[in-house]
Structure formats: C-alpha cells, structure tokens
PDB file of C-alpha atoms in Angstrom:
ATOM      1  CA  MET A   1       0.000   0.000   0.000  1.00  0.00           C
ATOM      2  CA  THR A   2       2.851   2.379   0.774  1.00  0.00           C
ATOM      3  CA  ALA A   3       4.434   1.874  -2.658  1.00  0.00           C
ATOM      4  CA  ILE A   4       1.202   2.841  -4.377  1.00  0.00           C
ATOM      5  CA  PHE A   5       0.906   5.939  -2.224  1.00  0.00           C
ATOM      6  CA  LEU A   6       4.470   7.019  -2.931  1.00  0.00           C
ATOM      7  CA  SER A   7       4.166   6.522  -6.675  1.00  0.00           C
ATOM      8  CA  GLY A   8       0.914   8.471  -6.642  1.00  0.00           C
ATOM      9  CA  CYS A   9       2.668  11.389  -4.970  1.00  0.00           C
ATOM     10  CA  SER A  10       5.565  11.563  -7.414  1.00  0.00           C
ATOM     11  CA  HIS A  11       3.909  14.394  -9.354  1.00  0.00           C
ATOM     12  CA  PHE A  12       4.090  16.792  -6.398  1.00  0.00           C
ATOM     13  CA  ASP A  13       7.703  17.795  -7.127  1.00  0.00           C
ATOM     14  CA  GLN A  14       7.085  18.571 -10.787  1.00  0.00           C
ATOM     15  CA  GLU A  15       6.372  21.922 -12.437  1.00  0.00           C
ATOM     16  CA  LEU A  16       3.775  22.068 -15.183  1.00  0.00           C
ATOM     17  CA  THR A  17       3.692  24.946 -17.674  1.00  0.00           C
ATOM     18  CA  VAL A  18       0.381  26.337 -18.893  1.00  0.00           C
ATOM     19  CA  GLN A  19       0.465  28.698 -21.870  1.00  0.00           C
ATOM     20  CA  ALA A  20      -2.197  31.413 -21.928  1.00  0.00           C
ATOM     21  CA  LEU A  21      -2.156  32.527 -25.553  1.00  0.00           C
ATOM     22  CA  PRO A  22      -4.333  35.068 -27.388  1.00  0.00           C
ATOM     23  CA  SER A  23      -6.389  32.264 -28.983  1.00  0.00           C
ATOM     24  CA  GLY A  24      -6.565  29.882 -26.011  1.00  0.00           C
ATOM     25  CA  TYR A  25      -4.712  27.717 -23.531  1.00  0.00           C
ATOM     26  CA  ARG A  26      -2.118  24.938 -23.881  1.00  0.00           C
ATOM     27  CA  VAL A  27      -1.088  22.481 -21.204  1.00  0.00           C
ATOM     28  CA  ALA A  28       0.413  19.042 -21.803  1.00  0.00           C
ATOM     29  CA  ASP A  29      -1.589  17.590 -24.707  1.00  0.00           C
ATOM     30  CA  VAL A  30      -4.632  19.854 -24.156  1.00  0.00           C
ATOM     31  CA  ARG A  31      -5.404  22.779 -26.461  1.00  0.00           C
ATOM     32  CA  SER A  32      -8.550  24.770 -25.706  1.00  0.00           C
ATOM     33  CA  ALA A  33     -10.146  28.159 -26.255  1.00  0.00           C
ATOM     34  CA  LEU A  34     -11.599  27.842 -22.725  1.00  0.00           C
ATOM     35  CA  ALA A  35      -9.720  27.812 -19.424  1.00  0.00           C
ATOM     36  CA  THR A  36     -11.693  24.936 -17.872  1.00  0.00           C
ATOM     37  CA  PRO A  37     -10.214  22.092 -19.979  1.00  0.00           C
ATOM     38  CA  ALA A  38      -6.709  23.383 -19.211  1.00  0.00           C
ATOM     39  CA  VAL A  39      -7.496  23.508 -15.498  1.00  0.00           C
ATOM     40  CA  ASP A  40      -8.989  19.993 -15.727  1.00  0.00           C
ATOM     41  CA  ALA A  41      -5.645  18.794 -17.135  1.00  0.00           C
ATOM     42  CA  VAL A  42      -3.716  20.473 -14.301  1.00  0.00           C
ATOM     43  CA  VAL A  43      -5.977  18.891 -11.683  1.00  0.00           C
ATOM     44  CA  ARG A  44      -5.631  15.492 -13.377  1.00  0.00           C
ATOM     45  CA  LEU A  45      -1.808  15.706 -13.590  1.00  0.00           C
ATOM     46  CA  GLN A  46      -1.403  16.975  -9.990  1.00  0.00           C
ATOM     47  CA  PRO A  47       1.899  18.855 -10.310  1.00  0.00           C
ATOM     48  CA  GLY A  48       3.441  20.542  -7.297  1.00  0.00           C
ATOM     49  CA  ARG A  49       3.754  23.852  -9.135  1.00  0.00           C
ATOM     50  CA  VAL A  50       2.109  25.465 -12.139  1.00  0.00           C
ATOM     51  CA  LYS A  51       3.906  28.101 -14.178  1.00  0.00           C
ATOM     52  CA  ILE A  52       1.541  30.271 -16.209  1.00  0.00           C
ATOM     53  CA  VAL A  53       3.200  31.902 -19.198  1.00  0.00           C
ATOM     54  CA  SER A  54       1.497  34.310 -21.556  1.00  0.00           C
ATOM     55  CA  CYS A  55       2.206  36.553 -24.502  1.00  0.00           C
ATOM     56  CA  ARG A  56       2.132  40.324 -24.227  1.00  0.00           C
ATOM     57  CA  SER A  57      -0.774  40.191 -26.693  1.00  0.00           C
ATOM     58  CA  THR A  58      -2.838  37.795 -24.528  1.00  0.00           C
ATOM     59  CA  PRO A  59      -5.917  39.622 -23.225  1.00  0.00           C
ATOM     60  CA  PRO A  60      -5.551  40.097 -19.453  1.00  0.00           C
ATOM     61  CA  ALA A  61      -9.030  38.627 -18.934  1.00  0.00           C
ATOM     62  CA  LYS A  62      -7.775  35.267 -20.287  1.00  0.00           C
ATOM     63  CA  VAL A  63      -5.003  35.142 -17.695  1.00  0.00           C
ATOM     64  CA  VAL A  64      -7.322  36.302 -14.897  1.00  0.00           C
ATOM     65  CA  GLN A  65      -9.854  33.588 -15.799  1.00  0.00           C
ATOM     66  CA  LEU A  66      -7.167  30.896 -15.762  1.00  0.00           C
ATOM     67  CA  VAL A  67      -5.738  32.041 -12.426  1.00  0.00           C
ATOM     68  CA  ALA A  68      -9.207  32.247 -10.843  1.00  0.00           C
ATOM     69  CA  GLU A  69     -10.086  28.708 -11.914  1.00  0.00           C
ATOM     70  CA  LEU A  70      -6.714  27.350 -10.794  1.00  0.00           C
ATOM     71  CA  GLN A  71      -7.003  29.039  -7.394  1.00  0.00           C
ATOM     72  CA  ALA A  72     -10.427  27.458  -6.930  1.00  0.00           C
ATOM     73  CA  ARG A  73      -9.403  23.909  -7.901  1.00  0.00           C
ATOM     74  CA  PHE A  74      -5.631  23.546  -7.477  1.00  0.00           C
ATOM     75  CA  GLU A  75      -3.790  23.643  -4.158  1.00  0.00           C
ATOM     76  CA  GLY A  76      -0.208  23.842  -5.448  1.00  0.00           C
ATOM     77  CA  LYS A  77       1.960  26.882  -6.029  1.00  0.00           C
ATOM     78  CA  LEU A  78       1.281  29.205  -8.984  1.00  0.00           C
ATOM     79  CA  THR A  79       3.961  31.270 -10.709  1.00  0.00           C
ATOM     80  CA  GLY A  80       3.883  33.277 -13.907  1.00  0.00           C
ATOM     81  CA  GLY A  81       5.840  34.991 -16.605  1.00  0.00           C
ATOM     82  CA  LEU A  82       5.849  36.343 -20.143  1.00  0.00           C
ATOM     83  CA  LEU A  83       6.951  34.484 -23.252  1.00  0.00           C
ATOM     84  CA  GLU A  84       9.683  36.306 -25.148  1.00  0.00           C
ATOM     85  CA  ASP A  85       8.530  34.821 -28.445  1.00  0.00           C
ATOM     86  CA  CYS A  86       4.795  34.284 -28.661  1.00  0.00           C
ATOM     87  CA  PRO A  87       4.095  31.075 -30.612  1.00  0.00           C
ATOM     88  CA  GLU A  88       1.071  32.726 -32.262  1.00  0.00           C
ATOM     89  CA  VAL A  89       2.733  35.844 -33.657  1.00  0.00           C
TER      90      VAL A  89
END
C-alpha cells in the first residue's frame, strides 16, 4: 500500500507549464479556447507547481480567468511569466 501511495505522490515535485495565448490555452496535450479544460488537465496531472506563461498580446481577462479557476481547484503553487517569443505571432 505504501508503494502505491508514494508513486501516486511523485507528481508533487514537478512543475507544469500552462500557456495562456491570445487564442486559447495549452497544457500538456490539451489545447482549448476555454480555461476549464486546461485547469482539468492540471488537476488530473497533480503537479506541485504550475507556471503560467502568456504573450504580451494575450488579453488580461484570459489570464485572470485561468488564475481564478486554478485558485479554486488547485492547491499547489502558482507562478507566472511572459513568453519572449509568442508562438502565435
């Protein structure tokens, strides 16, 4: 039983990057125009930290929506930053 518990907790040390782009969100293999599927992926993957990166051209409301949903459903640490080269430009 202990081995199963330890392997289930292995994700807690990992950082997962979520991209908040002008057209939508990207995390792992999920691409969506809505924040909820991206947050679902974060909750499913259970990382210890989530790094939110966005483009300068990403509407602030998109980032705010993502952060609000993550704060409501994810208990790990959130960090953020800007992408130097936006993949959509």
